Amino acid sequence: MLYQSTRGDNSKVASAEAIAHGLADDGGLFVPESFPKLTLGRIAELTTEPYYKRAAYIMGLFLKDFSKEVINSYSKAAYSIEGVNHFYNDKIAPLKKLDKSTHFLELWHGPTCAFKDMALQVMPGLLTASLRKTGEAKDVCVLVATSGDTGKAALEGFRDVAGTSVIVFYPRDGVSEVQKLQMTSQSGSNVNVIAVAGNFDDAQTGVKAIFQDVDLSNELGKTGYILSSANSINWGRLVPQIVYYISAYCDLFKSGEIELGDKINFCVPTGNFGNILSAYYAEKMGLPINKLICASNRNDVLTQFINTGVYDRNRPFFATVSPSMDILVSSNLERLLFELSDRNGDIVSAYMKDLSYKGLYTIPSSVRNELNRVFDSGFCSEEDTMETIKETFENSDYLIDTHTAVAYKVLNDYREKTNDKSISVVVSTASPFKFCEAVLEALGQPKSGSGVTLIEKLSDVTGNVVPMPLISLENAIPRFKNSVAVSGMKASVLDFIKER
């Protein structure tokens, strides 16, 4: 299993090199040269296995240059009760049945209470092992641009991991108070957290520019460091995310909700497109999927793209109550375009150039037809997000966060539009306690206090137990208070590394 760039470079590398370097030399993203096939018989066999064994098997199909023993050890350490036990639900990614045709895939039972834990608890091991396999003697500086959740998950995953440092850039006014405190109070001698004056797209653009800065790379090399990424542009982030879609199908079959081979829908709230792309990769492997429903908030650039074939980032940016989706430049869409364009890197490169210089690109009807074969889409307003949280709690006694609410509303709109009665899974990406201010407002509670002070109030109002990782935030003290302009991001990386 080798990997190639989405932008036309025909050279191929093993998975260890793809993970170690994050981006291809031509600026493209690494993708596998082919997709392994998953038979219904093998899905049935995985149904009897615990999550960590399902994960080890699926990841092993893509990471052929790692031994089965190594992959199993990393998976067991991340996901099993016999390992480090970072997850506080032994099912790791449990399903919550809401009604006969609707299930919620809860991906927030990890140490940071967001779905990014599903990958970032195993990725540090994969990255450090990849560096060793490629003969890299230097330490690695992991750069992260976050819209809220990736940052904390990366900080927690790489905290005090030997041979690594991690720097997280987040939009100064674009995350929730709980998300901000989670990041800025992070422990660890090898971590740094920096606010960026701008939105997530600004932070992400700044990180990409750092990766492409040859002079900076050379300067870091002299200090004994190379750069890598923990964002979903890194293949090491996407592989573990494929697992939970397959695992959810296994659990639906195991519980008798579906017959083996039945096609189901997944509705995914997404901004950077990595989460729903992982579901698409599962479909390419053979997972019986009917539709992947892409759910957007008010920043509906992905919905417009799927509906019209035009990707246009020349639009207003809105700060919403679902901040992890407040993104206008969806990096992982490049990987989907590569597949939809018959793996023609030159075409993808042209799209990316148009996006860079014009702010938009248009796909031909042939590509759009293939896109619409698998994907549907919709967006949710701020008002509908809040109303969905309220209705779901009042009618079903189930508390959801703002991002999950976006997906549930979009799923219901899709059903009304299509009359599709297939079993559908809403991908629940974060605990409602990470966005307690908005959730309390949705429930009609008067505003009193903010951020961490509202965690206990939300528990009192709803009767839901506060997730264990968030309880300690009450006494957390911010360590990191630096803020920079986008133009200052490069210097902040150098300063941190030189202080190490």
Coordinates of C-alpha atoms in Angstrom, one line a residue:
M1 CA 0.0 0.0 0.0
L2 CA 1.7 3.2 -1.3
Y3 CA 0.6 6.8 -1.2
Q4 CA 0.7 9.6 -3.8
S5 CA -0.1 13.2 -4.0
T6 CA -3.5 14.7 -5.0
R7 CA -1.7 17.2 -7.3
G8 CA 0.0 15.2 -10.0
D9 CA 3.4 14.1 -8.5
N10 CA 3.6 10.5 -9.5
S11 CA 6.2 9.5 -6.9
K12 CA 4.9 7.1 -4.3
V13 CA 5.8 6.7 -0.7
A14 CA 5.0 4.2 2.1
S15 CA 2.5 5.1 4.8
A16 CA 5.2 5.9 7.3
E17 CA 6.6 8.6 5.1
A18 CA 3.2 10.0 4.3
I19 CA 2.4 10.3 8.0
A20 CA 5.8 11.6 9.0
H21 CA 5.7 14.5 6.5
G22 CA 2.0 15.3 6.4
L23 CA 2.0 17.1 3.1
A24 CA 3.4 15.9 -0.2
D25 CA 6.3 17.8 -1.7
D26 CA 4.1 19.5 -4.3
G27 CA 1.7 20.8 -1.6
G28 CA -0.9 18.1 -2.3
L29 CA -2.4 15.7 0.2
F30 CA -1.4 12.0 0.4
V31 CA -3.9 9.5 -0.7
P32 CA -3.6 5.6 -1.0
E33 CA -2.9 4.3 -4.4
S34 CA -5.9 2.0 -4.1
F35 CA -8.5 1.1 -1.4
P36 CA -8.6 -2.3 0.2
K37 CA -11.9 -4.2 0.0
L38 CA -14.0 -5.1 3.0
T39 CA -16.4 -8.0 2.4
L40 CA -19.7 -8.5 4.2
G41 CA -18.2 -11.7 5.6
R42 CA -15.4 -9.7 7.2
I43 CA -17.8 -7.1 8.5
A44 CA -19.7 -9.9 10.2
E45 CA -16.5 -11.2 11.8
L46 CA -15.5 -7.7 13.0
T47 CA -19.0 -7.5 14.7
T48 CA -17.8 -10.0 17.4
E49 CA -14.6 -8.0 18.1
P50 CA -14.1 -5.1 20.6
Y51 CA -13.4 -1.7 19.2
Y52 CA -9.6 -1.8 19.5
K53 CA -9.5 -5.0 17.4
R54 CA -11.8 -3.5 14.8
A55 CA -9.5 -0.5 14.7
A56 CA -6.3 -2.6 14.4
Y57 CA -7.7 -4.6 11.5
I58 CA -8.9 -1.6 9.5
M59 CA -5.8 0.5 10.1
G60 CA -3.7 -2.5 9.2
L61 CA -5.2 -2.6 5.7
F62 CA -3.8 0.9 5.0
L63 CA -0.5 0.8 7.0
K64 CA 1.2 -2.2 5.4
D65 CA 4.7 -1.1 6.3
F66 CA 3.8 -1.5 10.0
S67 CA 3.6 -5.0 11.5
K68 CA 0.3 -6.3 12.8
E69 CA 1.8 -6.4 16.3
V70 CA 2.8 -2.7 16.3
I71 CA -0.6 -1.6 15.0
N72 CA -2.4 -3.8 17.5
S73 CA -0.3 -2.4 20.4
Y74 CA -1.1 1.2 19.5
S75 CA -4.8 0.4 19.0
K76 CA -5.0 -1.5 22.3
A77 CA -3.2 1.4 24.2
A78 CA -5.6 4.0 22.7
Y79 CA -9.0 2.2 22.8
S80 CA -9.0 -0.7 25.2
I81 CA -9.7 -0.9 28.9
E82 CA -6.5 -3.0 29.1
G83 CA -4.5 0.0 27.7
V84 CA -4.2 3.5 29.0
N85 CA -8.0 3.8 29.0
H86 CA -8.3 7.4 27.8
F87 CA -11.9 6.8 27.0
Y88 CA -14.6 6.8 29.7
N89 CA -17.0 4.6 27.9
D90 CA -15.8 1.1 27.3
K91 CA -17.7 0.9 23.9
I92 CA -15.4 3.8 22.8
A93 CA -17.9 5.0 20.1
P94 CA -21.4 3.9 21.3
L95 CA -24.6 4.3 19.4
K96 CA -27.6 5.9 21.0
K97 CA -31.0 4.9 19.5
L98 CA -33.4 7.8 19.3
D99 CA -36.2 6.1 17.3
K100 CA -36.6 3.1 15.0
S101 CA -34.7 4.7 12.2
T102 CA -32.4 7.2 13.9
H103 CA -29.2 6.6 15.9
F104 CA -26.5 8.9 17.2
L105 CA -22.9 7.8 17.0
E106 CA -21.3 9.4 20.1
L107 CA -17.7 10.2 19.3
W108 CA -17.1 12.3 22.4
H109 CA -16.2 9.9 25.2
G110 CA -12.5 10.6 25.0
P111 CA -10.2 12.8 27.1
T112 CA -11.2 16.1 25.4
C113 CA -14.9 15.2 24.8
A114 CA -14.8 15.6 21.0
F115 CA -14.5 13.3 18.0
K116 CA -10.9 14.4 17.3
D117 CA -9.9 12.0 20.2
M118 CA -10.8 9.1 18.1
A119 CA -7.8 9.7 15.9
L120 CA -5.5 11.7 18.1
Q121 CA -5.2 9.1 20.8
V122 CA -3.5 6.7 18.4
M123 CA -1.8 9.2 16.0
P124 CA 1.1 10.2 18.3
G125 CA 2.2 6.6 18.3
L126 CA 1.9 6.3 14.6
L127 CA 3.8 9.5 14.0
T128 CA 6.7 8.7 16.2
A129 CA 6.9 5.2 14.8
S130 CA 6.8 6.6 11.3
L131 CA 9.7 8.9 12.1
R132 CA 11.8 6.0 13.3
K133 CA 10.9 3.9 10.2
T134 CA 11.9 6.6 7.9
G135 CA 15.3 7.0 9.7
E136 CA 14.5 10.6 10.8
A137 CA 16.9 11.5 13.6
K138 CA 15.4 15.0 14.3
D139 CA 12.6 15.7 16.7
V140 CA 9.3 16.7 15.2
C141 CA 7.4 20.0 15.7
V142 CA 3.7 19.3 15.2
L143 CA 1.7 22.3 13.9
V144 CA -2.0 22.4 14.4
A145 CA -4.6 24.9 13.2
T146 CA -7.8 24.4 15.1
S147 CA -11.4 25.5 15.0
G148 CA -11.7 24.4 18.6
D149 CA -11.5 20.6 19.1
T150 CA -8.5 19.4 17.1
G151 CA -6.2 21.6 19.2
K152 CA -7.1 20.2 22.6
A153 CA -7.1 16.6 21.2
A154 CA -3.6 17.1 19.7
L155 CA -2.3 18.7 22.9
E156 CA -3.5 15.9 25.0
G157 CA -2.3 13.2 22.6
F158 CA 1.2 14.6 22.2
R159 CA 1.6 15.9 25.7
D160 CA 5.2 14.9 26.9
V161 CA 5.6 12.4 24.1
A162 CA 9.4 12.1 23.7
G163 CA 10.9 13.6 20.6
T164 CA 7.9 15.8 19.8
S165 CA 6.7 19.4 20.4
V166 CA 3.2 20.7 19.5
I167 CA 2.1 24.2 18.7
V168 CA -1.6 24.9 18.4
F169 CA -3.0 28.0 16.7
Y170 CA -6.7 28.9 17.3
P171 CA -8.9 31.8 16.2
R172 CA -8.9 34.2 19.1
D173 CA -12.6 34.9 19.1
G174 CA -13.7 31.7 17.3
V175 CA -13.9 29.0 19.9
S176 CA -16.2 28.4 22.9
E177 CA -15.0 29.4 26.4
V178 CA -14.7 25.8 27.4
Q179 CA -12.7 25.0 24.3
K180 CA -10.4 27.9 25.0
L181 CA -9.8 27.0 28.6
Q182 CA -9.2 23.3 27.6
M183 CA -6.4 24.5 25.4
T184 CA -4.8 27.3 27.3
S185 CA -4.7 25.3 30.6
Q186 CA -3.0 22.3 28.9
S187 CA -0.2 20.7 30.9
G188 CA 3.0 19.4 29.4
S189 CA 6.5 20.7 28.8
N190 CA 6.4 20.3 25.0
V191 CA 3.2 22.2 24.2
N192 CA 2.4 25.7 23.2
V193 CA -1.0 27.4 22.4
I194 CA -1.3 30.7 20.5
A195 CA -4.4 32.7 19.6
V196 CA -4.5 34.1 16.1
A197 CA -6.2 37.4 15.2
G198 CA -8.6 36.1 12.6
N199 CA -10.8 33.1 11.9
F200 CA -10.0 29.5 11.4
D201 CA -9.3 29.9 7.7
D202 CA -6.7 32.5 8.6
A203 CA -5.0 30.2 11.1
Q204 CA -5.1 27.3 8.6
T205 CA -3.7 29.4 5.8
G206 CA -0.9 30.5 8.1
V207 CA 0.0 26.9 9.0
K208 CA 0.0 25.9 5.4
A209 CA 2.3 28.8 4.5
I210 CA 4.7 27.7 7.3
F211 CA 4.9 24.2 5.8
Q212 CA 5.8 25.6 2.4
D213 CA 8.4 28.0 3.7
V214 CA 11.7 26.4 2.7
D215 CA 13.9 28.9 4.6
L216 CA 11.9 28.2 7.8
S217 CA 12.3 24.5 7.3
N218 CA 16.1 24.9 6.9
E219 CA 16.3 27.0 10.0
L220 CA 14.3 24.5 12.0
G221 CA 16.5 21.7 10.7
K222 CA 19.6 23.5 12.1
T223 CA 17.9 23.3 15.6
G224 CA 17.2 19.6 15.2
Y225 CA 13.5 19.8 14.2
I226 CA 11.3 18.9 11.3
L227 CA 7.7 19.9 10.8
S228 CA 4.6 17.7 10.7
S229 CA 0.9 18.2 11.1
A230 CA -1.9 16.7 13.3
N231 CA -4.6 18.3 11.2
S232 CA -6.7 16.0 9.0
I233 CA -4.5 16.9 6.1
N234 CA -2.2 14.2 7.6
W235 CA -3.1 10.7 6.5
G236 CA -2.5 9.5 10.1
R237 CA -5.6 11.4 11.2
L238 CA -8.0 10.0 8.6
V239 CA -7.2 6.3 8.9
P240 CA -8.5 6.0 12.5
Q241 CA -11.6 7.9 11.5
I242 CA -12.6 5.3 8.9
V243 CA -12.8 2.8 11.7
Y244 CA -15.8 4.3 13.6
Y245 CA -18.1 4.2 10.5
I246 CA -17.4 0.5 10.0
S247 CA -17.7 -0.1 13.8
A248 CA -21.1 1.7 13.8
Y249 CA -22.4 -0.6 11.0
C250 CA -21.1 -3.6 13.0
D251 CA -23.0 -2.5 16.1
L252 CA -26.2 -1.9 14.1
F253 CA -26.0 -5.4 12.7
K254 CA -25.1 -6.9 16.1
S255 CA -28.1 -5.3 17.7
G256 CA -30.4 -6.5 15.0
E257 CA -31.3 -3.0 13.7
I258 CA -30.1 -4.0 10.2
E259 CA -29.5 -7.1 8.1
L260 CA -26.0 -7.6 6.8
G261 CA -25.8 -5.8 3.5
D262 CA -28.5 -3.2 4.3
K263 CA -27.5 0.3 3.2
I264 CA -27.6 3.0 5.8
N265 CA -27.1 6.8 5.8
F266 CA -24.6 8.9 7.8
C267 CA -25.3 12.5 8.4
V268 CA -22.1 14.3 9.4
P269 CA -21.6 17.9 10.6
T270 CA -18.4 19.0 8.9
G271 CA -16.4 22.1 8.1
N272 CA -13.0 20.9 7.0
F273 CA -14.5 17.8 5.3
G274 CA -12.2 15.3 7.0
N275 CA -14.8 13.5 9.0
I276 CA -17.3 12.9 6.2
L277 CA -14.4 12.0 3.8
S278 CA -13.5 9.2 6.1
A279 CA -17.1 7.8 5.7
Y280 CA -16.6 8.1 1.9
Y281 CA -13.5 6.1 2.1
A282 CA -15.4 3.4 4.1
E283 CA -17.9 3.4 1.3
K284 CA -15.2 2.9 -1.2
M285 CA -13.9 -0.1 0.8
G286 CA -17.4 -1.7 0.5
L287 CA -19.3 -0.5 3.6
P288 CA -23.0 -0.5 2.5
I289 CA -23.8 3.2 2.5
N290 CA -26.8 4.7 0.8
K291 CA -26.1 8.4 1.3
L292 CA -23.6 10.6 3.1
I293 CA -25.4 13.7 4.1
C294 CA -23.1 16.7 4.5
A295 CA -24.4 19.1 7.2
S296 CA -23.3 22.7 7.3
N297 CA -24.1 25.6 9.6
R298 CA -24.6 29.2 8.3
N299 CA -21.1 28.9 6.6
D300 CA -22.7 26.7 4.0
V301 CA -19.9 26.6 1.4
L302 CA -19.9 22.8 1.3
T303 CA -23.7 22.7 0.9
Q304 CA -23.6 25.1 -2.0
F305 CA -20.8 23.1 -3.6
I306 CA -22.6 19.8 -3.4
N307 CA -25.8 21.4 -4.7
T308 CA -24.3 23.5 -7.5
G309 CA -20.8 22.1 -8.4
V310 CA -19.3 25.5 -7.6
Y311 CA -17.0 26.0 -4.7
D312 CA -16.9 29.7 -3.8
R313 CA -15.2 31.0 -0.7
N314 CA -15.9 34.6 -1.7
R315 CA -18.6 35.0 0.9
P316 CA -19.1 36.5 4.3
F317 CA -17.7 34.5 7.2
F318 CA -20.1 34.0 10.2
A319 CA -19.1 33.2 13.8
T320 CA -21.8 30.7 14.9
V321 CA -22.8 28.7 17.9
S322 CA -21.2 25.7 16.2
P323 CA -17.7 27.1 15.9
S324 CA -15.9 23.9 14.9
M325 CA -17.7 24.2 11.6
D326 CA -16.9 27.9 11.0
I327 CA -14.7 27.2 7.9
L328 CA -14.8 28.4 4.4
V329 CA -11.8 26.6 3.0
S330 CA -12.3 22.8 3.4
S331 CA -8.9 21.3 3.0
N332 CA -10.0 17.6 2.7
L333 CA -12.3 18.3 -0.2
E334 CA -9.2 18.1 -2.3
R335 CA -8.9 14.4 -1.6
L336 CA -12.5 13.9 -2.7
L337 CA -11.9 15.8 -5.9
F338 CA -9.0 13.5 -6.7
E339 CA -11.3 10.5 -6.5
L340 CA -14.1 12.1 -8.4
S341 CA -11.7 13.2 -11.2
D342 CA -10.5 9.7 -11.9
R343 CA -7.4 10.4 -9.8
N344 CA -6.1 13.1 -12.2
G345 CA -3.8 15.2 -10.1
D346 CA -3.4 17.8 -12.8
I347 CA -7.1 18.6 -12.7
V348 CA -7.0 18.8 -8.9
S349 CA -4.0 21.1 -9.0
A350 CA -5.9 23.4 -11.4
Y351 CA -8.9 23.5 -9.0
M352 CA -6.6 24.4 -6.1
K353 CA -4.9 27.2 -8.2
D354 CA -8.3 28.6 -9.1
L355 CA -9.3 28.5 -5.4
S356 CA -6.1 30.3 -4.4
Y357 CA -6.2 33.0 -7.0
K358 CA -9.9 33.4 -7.7
G359 CA -11.4 32.0 -4.6
L360 CA -13.6 29.6 -6.5
Y361 CA -13.7 26.7 -8.9
T362 CA -16.4 24.8 -10.8
I363 CA -16.5 21.0 -11.4
P364 CA -17.9 19.6 -14.7
S365 CA -21.3 17.8 -14.8
S366 CA -19.6 14.4 -15.0
V367 CA -17.8 15.0 -11.7
R368 CA -20.9 16.5 -10.2
N369 CA -23.0 13.4 -11.1
E370 CA -20.6 11.1 -9.3
L371 CA -20.5 13.5 -6.3
N372 CA -24.3 13.4 -6.1
R373 CA -24.4 9.6 -6.3
V374 CA -23.0 9.4 -2.8
F375 CA -23.5 12.8 -1.2
D376 CA -26.5 14.9 -0.3
S377 CA -26.3 18.1 1.8
G378 CA -28.1 20.8 3.7
F379 CA -27.5 23.6 6.1
C380 CA -29.0 24.8 9.4
S381 CA -29.6 28.3 10.6
E382 CA -28.7 29.5 14.1
E383 CA -32.4 29.6 15.1
D384 CA -33.0 26.0 13.8
T385 CA -29.9 24.8 15.7
M386 CA -31.2 26.1 19.0
E387 CA -34.7 24.8 18.3
T388 CA -33.4 21.3 17.5
I389 CA -31.5 21.2 20.7
K390 CA -34.6 22.1 22.6
E391 CA -37.0 19.8 20.8
T392 CA -34.6 16.8 21.0
F393 CA -34.3 17.2 24.8
E394 CA -37.9 17.9 25.4
N395 CA -39.3 15.2 23.1
S396 CA -36.6 12.5 23.5
D397 CA -34.8 13.4 26.8
Y398 CA -31.5 13.4 24.8
L399 CA -29.1 16.3 25.1
I400 CA -27.0 17.2 22.1
D401 CA -24.5 19.9 21.3
T402 CA -24.7 22.6 18.6
H403 CA -22.8 20.7 15.9
T404 CA -24.9 17.5 16.4
A405 CA -28.0 19.6 16.3
V406 CA -27.0 21.0 12.9
A407 CA -26.6 17.4 11.6
Y408 CA -29.9 16.2 13.1
K409 CA -31.9 19.1 11.6
V410 CA -30.2 18.5 8.2
L411 CA -31.1 14.8 8.4
N412 CA -34.7 15.6 9.1
D413 CA -34.8 18.1 6.2
Y414 CA -33.3 15.4 3.9
R415 CA -35.9 12.9 4.9
E416 CA -38.7 15.3 4.3
K417 CA -37.2 16.1 0.9
T418 CA -36.6 12.5 -0.3
N419 CA -38.9 10.4 1.9
D420 CA -35.8 8.2 2.5
K421 CA -36.7 5.8 5.3
S422 CA -33.3 4.1 5.6
I423 CA -31.7 3.6 9.0
S424 CA -29.7 6.8 9.5
V425 CA -26.8 7.6 11.9
V426 CA -26.2 11.2 13.0
V427 CA -22.5 11.6 13.8
S428 CA -22.4 13.3 17.2
T429 CA -19.1 15.1 17.3
A430 CA -18.9 16.8 20.8
S431 CA -20.3 16.7 24.2
P432 CA -23.0 19.3 24.9
F433 CA -21.0 20.4 27.9
K434 CA -18.3 21.9 25.6
F435 CA -20.9 24.4 24.4
C436 CA -22.9 24.8 27.6
E437 CA -23.7 28.5 27.1
A438 CA -25.4 27.9 23.8
V439 CA -27.1 24.7 24.9
L440 CA -28.5 26.4 28.0
E441 CA -29.8 29.3 25.9
A442 CA -31.5 26.8 23.6
L443 CA -33.2 25.3 26.6
G444 CA -34.6 28.7 27.6
Q445 CA -32.3 29.2 30.6
P446 CA -31.5 32.8 31.5
K447 CA -27.8 33.8 31.0
S448 CA -25.9 33.9 34.2
G449 CA -22.1 33.4 34.0
S450 CA -20.2 32.0 31.1
G451 CA -17.9 29.2 30.1
V452 CA -16.9 26.8 32.8
T453 CA -19.2 28.3 35.4
L454 CA -22.2 27.0 33.4
I455 CA -21.1 23.4 33.2
E456 CA -22.6 22.5 36.6
K457 CA -25.7 24.6 35.7
L458 CA -26.3 22.5 32.6
S459 CA -26.0 19.4 34.6
D460 CA -28.4 20.6 37.2
V461 CA -31.0 21.7 34.6
T462 CA -30.9 18.6 32.5
G463 CA -29.9 15.9 35.0
N464 CA -27.0 14.8 32.7
V465 CA -23.7 13.9 34.3
V466 CA -20.7 16.2 33.5
P467 CA -18.1 14.2 31.5
M468 CA -15.2 13.3 33.7
P469 CA -12.6 15.3 31.7
L470 CA -14.5 18.5 32.0
I471 CA -15.0 18.4 35.8
S472 CA -11.4 19.5 36.5
L473 CA -11.8 22.6 34.4
E474 CA -13.5 24.4 37.3
N475 CA -10.0 24.9 38.9
A476 CA -8.0 25.2 35.6
I477 CA -5.7 28.2 35.2
P478 CA -4.7 29.4 31.8
R479 CA -1.0 28.9 31.0
F480 CA -0.9 30.4 27.5
K481 CA -2.0 33.9 26.8
N482 CA -0.1 34.8 23.6
S483 CA -1.9 36.3 20.6
V484 CA -0.4 37.0 17.2
A485 CA -1.4 38.2 13.8
V486 CA -1.2 35.7 10.9
S487 CA 2.0 37.4 9.9
G488 CA 3.5 36.6 13.3
M489 CA 2.8 32.9 13.2
K490 CA 6.2 31.9 11.6
A491 CA 8.2 33.9 14.2
S492 CA 6.2 32.3 17.0
V493 CA 7.2 28.8 15.8
L494 CA 10.8 29.7 15.7
D495 CA 10.7 31.4 19.1
F496 CA 9.2 28.3 20.7
I497 CA 11.6 25.8 19.2
K498 CA 14.6 27.9 20.1
E499 CA 13.4 27.9 23.7
R500 CA 13.1 24.1 23.8

